[in-house]
CSV table of C-alpha atoms in Angstrom, one decimal:
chain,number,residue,atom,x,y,z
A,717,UNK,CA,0.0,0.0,0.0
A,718,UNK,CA,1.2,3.2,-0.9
A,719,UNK,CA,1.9,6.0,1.3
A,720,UNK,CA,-0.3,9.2,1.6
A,721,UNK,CA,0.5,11.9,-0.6
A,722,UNK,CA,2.1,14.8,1.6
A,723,UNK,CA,0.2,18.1,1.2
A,724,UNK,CA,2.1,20.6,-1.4
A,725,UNK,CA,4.3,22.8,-0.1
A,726,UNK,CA,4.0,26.5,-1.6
A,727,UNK,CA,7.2,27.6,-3.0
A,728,UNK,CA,8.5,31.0,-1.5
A,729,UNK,CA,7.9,34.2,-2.8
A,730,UNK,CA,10.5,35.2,-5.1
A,731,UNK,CA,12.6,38.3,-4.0
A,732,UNK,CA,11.7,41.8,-5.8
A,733,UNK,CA,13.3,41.4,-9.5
A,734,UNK,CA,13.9,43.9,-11.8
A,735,UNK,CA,11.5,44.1,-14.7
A,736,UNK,CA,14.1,43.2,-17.5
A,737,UNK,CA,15.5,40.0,-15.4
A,738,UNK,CA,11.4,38.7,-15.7
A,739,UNK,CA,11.9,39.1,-19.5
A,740,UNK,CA,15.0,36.5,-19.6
A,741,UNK,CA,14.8,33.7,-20.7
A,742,UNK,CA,15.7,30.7,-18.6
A,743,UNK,CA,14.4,27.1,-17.4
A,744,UNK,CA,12.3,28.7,-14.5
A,745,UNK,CA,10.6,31.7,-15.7
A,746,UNK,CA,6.8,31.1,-16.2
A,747,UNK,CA,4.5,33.1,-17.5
A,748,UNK,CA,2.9,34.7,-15.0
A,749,UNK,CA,6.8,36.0,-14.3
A,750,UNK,CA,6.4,37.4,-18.1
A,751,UNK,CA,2.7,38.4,-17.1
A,752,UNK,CA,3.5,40.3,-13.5
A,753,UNK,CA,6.6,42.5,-15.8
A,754,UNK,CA,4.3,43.5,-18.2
A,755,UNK,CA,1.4,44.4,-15.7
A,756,UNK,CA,4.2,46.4,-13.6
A,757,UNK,CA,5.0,48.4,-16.9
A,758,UNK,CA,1.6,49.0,-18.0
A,759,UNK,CA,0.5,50.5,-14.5
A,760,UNK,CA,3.6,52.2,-14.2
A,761,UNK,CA,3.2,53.9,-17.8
A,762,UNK,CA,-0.6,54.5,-17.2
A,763,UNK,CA,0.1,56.0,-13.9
A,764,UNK,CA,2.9,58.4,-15.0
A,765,UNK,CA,0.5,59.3,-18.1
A,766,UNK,CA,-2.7,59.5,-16.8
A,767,UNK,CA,-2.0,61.0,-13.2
A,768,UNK,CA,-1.4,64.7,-14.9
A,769,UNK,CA,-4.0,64.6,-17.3
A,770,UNK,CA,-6.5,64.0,-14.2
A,771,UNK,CA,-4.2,66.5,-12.1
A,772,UNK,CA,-5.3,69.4,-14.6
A,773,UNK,CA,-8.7,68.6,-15.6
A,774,UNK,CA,-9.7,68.2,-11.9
A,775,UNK,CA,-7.1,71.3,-10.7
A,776,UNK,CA,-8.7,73.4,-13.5
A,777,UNK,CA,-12.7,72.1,-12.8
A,778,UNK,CA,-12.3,73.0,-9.1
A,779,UNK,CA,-10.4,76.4,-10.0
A,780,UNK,CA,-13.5,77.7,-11.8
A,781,UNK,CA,-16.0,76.0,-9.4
A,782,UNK,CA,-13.8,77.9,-6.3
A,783,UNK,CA,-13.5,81.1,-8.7
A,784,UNK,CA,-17.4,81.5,-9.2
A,785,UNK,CA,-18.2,80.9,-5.6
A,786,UNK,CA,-15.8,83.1,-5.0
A,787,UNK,CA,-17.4,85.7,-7.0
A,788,UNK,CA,-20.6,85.0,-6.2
A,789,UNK,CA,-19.4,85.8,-2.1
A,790,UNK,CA,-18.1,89.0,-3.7
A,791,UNK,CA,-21.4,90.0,-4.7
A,792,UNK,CA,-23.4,88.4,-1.7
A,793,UNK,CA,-21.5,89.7,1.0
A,794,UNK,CA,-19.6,93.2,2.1
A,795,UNK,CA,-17.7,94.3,5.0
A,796,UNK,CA,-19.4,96.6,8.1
A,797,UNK,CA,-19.6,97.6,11.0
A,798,UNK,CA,-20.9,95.7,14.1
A,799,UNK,CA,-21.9,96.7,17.2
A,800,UNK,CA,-21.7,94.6,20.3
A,801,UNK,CA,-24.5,93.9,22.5
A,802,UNK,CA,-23.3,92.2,25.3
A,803,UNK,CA,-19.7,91.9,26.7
A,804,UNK,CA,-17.2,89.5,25.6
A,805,UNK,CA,-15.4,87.4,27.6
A,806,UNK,CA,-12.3,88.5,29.3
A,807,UNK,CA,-10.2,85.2,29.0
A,808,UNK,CA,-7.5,84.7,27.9
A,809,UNK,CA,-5.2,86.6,30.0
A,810,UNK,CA,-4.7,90.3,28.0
A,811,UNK,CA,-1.7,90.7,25.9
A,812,UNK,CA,-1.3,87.1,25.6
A,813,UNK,CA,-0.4,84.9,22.8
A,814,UNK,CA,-3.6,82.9,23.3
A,815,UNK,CA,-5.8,86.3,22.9
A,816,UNK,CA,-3.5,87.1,19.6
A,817,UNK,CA,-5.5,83.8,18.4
A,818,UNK,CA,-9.2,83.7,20.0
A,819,UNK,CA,-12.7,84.7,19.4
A,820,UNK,CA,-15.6,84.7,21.1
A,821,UNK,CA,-19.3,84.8,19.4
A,822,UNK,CA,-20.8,87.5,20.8
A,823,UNK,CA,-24.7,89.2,20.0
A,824,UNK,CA,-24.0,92.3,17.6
A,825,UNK,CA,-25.8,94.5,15.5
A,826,UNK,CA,-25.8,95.2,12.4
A,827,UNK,CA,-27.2,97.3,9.3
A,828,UNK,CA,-27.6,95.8,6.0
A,829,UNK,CA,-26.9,97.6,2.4
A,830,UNK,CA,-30.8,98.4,2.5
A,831,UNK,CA,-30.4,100.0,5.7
A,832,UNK,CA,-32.6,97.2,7.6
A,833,UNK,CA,-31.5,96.7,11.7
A,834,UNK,CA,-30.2,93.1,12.1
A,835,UNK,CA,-28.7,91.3,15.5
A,836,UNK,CA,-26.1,88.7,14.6
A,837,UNK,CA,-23.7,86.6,16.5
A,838,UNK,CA,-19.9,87.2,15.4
A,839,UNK,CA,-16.1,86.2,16.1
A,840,UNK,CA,-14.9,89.1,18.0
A,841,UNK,CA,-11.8,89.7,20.1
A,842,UNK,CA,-12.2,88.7,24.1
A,843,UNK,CA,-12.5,91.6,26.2
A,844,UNK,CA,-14.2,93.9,24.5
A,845,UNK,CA,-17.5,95.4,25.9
A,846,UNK,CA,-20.8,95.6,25.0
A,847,UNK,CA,-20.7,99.0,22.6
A,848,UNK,CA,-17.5,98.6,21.1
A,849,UNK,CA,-17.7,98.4,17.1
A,850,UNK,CA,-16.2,95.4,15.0
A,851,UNK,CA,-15.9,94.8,11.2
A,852,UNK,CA,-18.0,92.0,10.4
A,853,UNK,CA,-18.2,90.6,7.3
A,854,UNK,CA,-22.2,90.0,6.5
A,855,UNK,CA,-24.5,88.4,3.9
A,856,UNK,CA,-27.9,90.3,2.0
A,857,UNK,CA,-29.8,89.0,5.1
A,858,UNK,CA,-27.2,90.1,7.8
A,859,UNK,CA,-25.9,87.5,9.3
A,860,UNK,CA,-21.9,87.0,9.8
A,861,UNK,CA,-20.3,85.0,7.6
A,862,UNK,CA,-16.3,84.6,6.4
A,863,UNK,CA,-14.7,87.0,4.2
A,864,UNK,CA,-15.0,86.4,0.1
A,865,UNK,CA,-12.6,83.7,-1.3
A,866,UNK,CA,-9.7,85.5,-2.1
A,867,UNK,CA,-7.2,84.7,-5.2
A,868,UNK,CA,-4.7,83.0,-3.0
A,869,UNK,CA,-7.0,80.4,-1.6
A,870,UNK,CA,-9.0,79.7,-4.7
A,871,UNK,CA,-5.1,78.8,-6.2
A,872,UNK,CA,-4.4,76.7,-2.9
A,873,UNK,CA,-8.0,74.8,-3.2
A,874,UNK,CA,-7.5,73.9,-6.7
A,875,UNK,CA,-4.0,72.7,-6.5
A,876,UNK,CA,-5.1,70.6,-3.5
A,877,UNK,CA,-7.9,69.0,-5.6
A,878,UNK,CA,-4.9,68.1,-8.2
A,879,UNK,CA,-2.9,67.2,-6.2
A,880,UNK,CA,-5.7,64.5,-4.7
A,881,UNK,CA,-6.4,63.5,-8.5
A,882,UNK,CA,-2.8,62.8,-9.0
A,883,UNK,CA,-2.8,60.2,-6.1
A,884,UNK,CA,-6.1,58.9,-6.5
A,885,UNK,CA,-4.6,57.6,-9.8
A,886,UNK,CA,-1.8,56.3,-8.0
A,887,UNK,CA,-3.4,54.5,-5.6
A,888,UNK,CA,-5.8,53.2,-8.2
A,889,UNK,CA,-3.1,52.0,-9.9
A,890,UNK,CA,-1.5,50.3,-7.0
A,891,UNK,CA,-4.9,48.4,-6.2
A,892,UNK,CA,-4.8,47.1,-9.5
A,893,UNK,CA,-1.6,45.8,-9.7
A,894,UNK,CA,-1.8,44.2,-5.8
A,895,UNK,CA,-5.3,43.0,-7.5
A,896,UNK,CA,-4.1,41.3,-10.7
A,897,UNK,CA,-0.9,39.7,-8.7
A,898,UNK,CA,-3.1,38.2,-5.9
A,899,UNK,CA,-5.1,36.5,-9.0
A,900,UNK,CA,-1.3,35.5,-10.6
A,901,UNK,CA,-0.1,34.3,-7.2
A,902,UNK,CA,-3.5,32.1,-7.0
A,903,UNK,CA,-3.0,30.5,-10.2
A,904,UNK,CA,1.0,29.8,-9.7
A,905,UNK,CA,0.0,27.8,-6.6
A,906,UNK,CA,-2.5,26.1,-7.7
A,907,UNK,CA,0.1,25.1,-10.9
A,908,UNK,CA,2.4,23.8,-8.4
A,909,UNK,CA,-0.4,21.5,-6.5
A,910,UNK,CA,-1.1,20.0,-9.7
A,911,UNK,CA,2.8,19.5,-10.5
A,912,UNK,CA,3.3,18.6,-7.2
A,913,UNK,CA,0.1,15.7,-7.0
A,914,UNK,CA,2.1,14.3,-9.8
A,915,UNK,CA,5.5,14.3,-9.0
A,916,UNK,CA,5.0,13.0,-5.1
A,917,UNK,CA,3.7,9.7,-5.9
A,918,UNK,CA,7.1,8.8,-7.4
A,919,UNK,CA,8.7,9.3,-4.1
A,920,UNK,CA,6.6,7.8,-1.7
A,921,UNK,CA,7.7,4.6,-0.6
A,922,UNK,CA,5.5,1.3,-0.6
A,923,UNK,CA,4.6,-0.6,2.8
């Protein structure tokens, strides 16, 4: 009676190769070596040809999208003067570093560009007591808001939507290729089962 077939083992993983050493030819190259060399090119050529292409059309999509809104704030919104209602806190301590950087929302008062009354709440500096005037930027309605978009943050928005495009390609590029060699790895294992659940027999030993 012959002896059990022992399982197959899986050969290692071969070290990191260069490209052109999986186009030589020799007794152990297979063709999924060929396979992974040319799937390593191809994403690296896509990658370094597409990632650009996305990195402008999406830079220069979001640079118009940020430049109309940042029109439109132009247009919506203008700069006035606020007057407190109530007191604003006192902390942090004056003349600190931490009051260089805080605001408190505080109850002002404002007047809109139709000349209509309008109580808002607004960032303002701690300390300051109810009566003291602010600038404020405001919308038609009067309510605080943020100043306009300038032309320095509508560059910075849009180059950071590039520059997300540029890696999204990337990484899209690196999932496919850890995709496709999972499937190649697969199929090179289950190559060497089948070579292997014919070559053990020949080695076992009879009882």
């Amino acid at each position: 009676m012959a002896a059990e077939t022992p399982p197959a083992q899986p050969p290692p993983a071969p070290p990191p190769r260069p490209l052109c050493r999986r186009w030589r030819r020799n007794p152990l190259r297979r063709r999924t070596d060929v396979a992974r060399a040319w799937l390593g090119l191809g994403v690296l050529t896509a990658v370094l040809a597409v990632a650009p292409v996305a990195a402008v059309v999406v830079g220069d999509a979001a640079h118009r999208h940020y430049r109309d809104a940042a029109r439109h704030q132009q247009q919506t919104r203008h700069l006035t003067d606020a007057t407190l209602i109530a007191d604003a806190p006192r902390h942090p301590e004056p003349g600190s570093d931490e009051e260089k950087k805080t605001r408190y929302p505080v109850e002002v008062r404002v007047v809109t560009r139709e000349g209509r009354t309008r109580t808002t709440r607004a960032e303002v500096w701690p300390g300051l007591t109810a009566g003291s005037t602010v600038s404020v930027w405001i919308t038609a309605d009067g309510k605080a808001t943020e100043a306009p978009l300038g032309g320095k943050e509508v560059r910075s928005r849009a180059m950071g939507w590039a520059l997300l495009a540029a890696i999204g390609v990337a990484l899209a590029g690196a999932a496919a290729h850890a995709v496709v060699g999972a499937v190649l790895r697969r199929r090179d294992l289950a190559g060497w089962e089948t070579a292997w659940a014919e070559t053990a027999p020949r080695w076992t030993t009879p009882t």
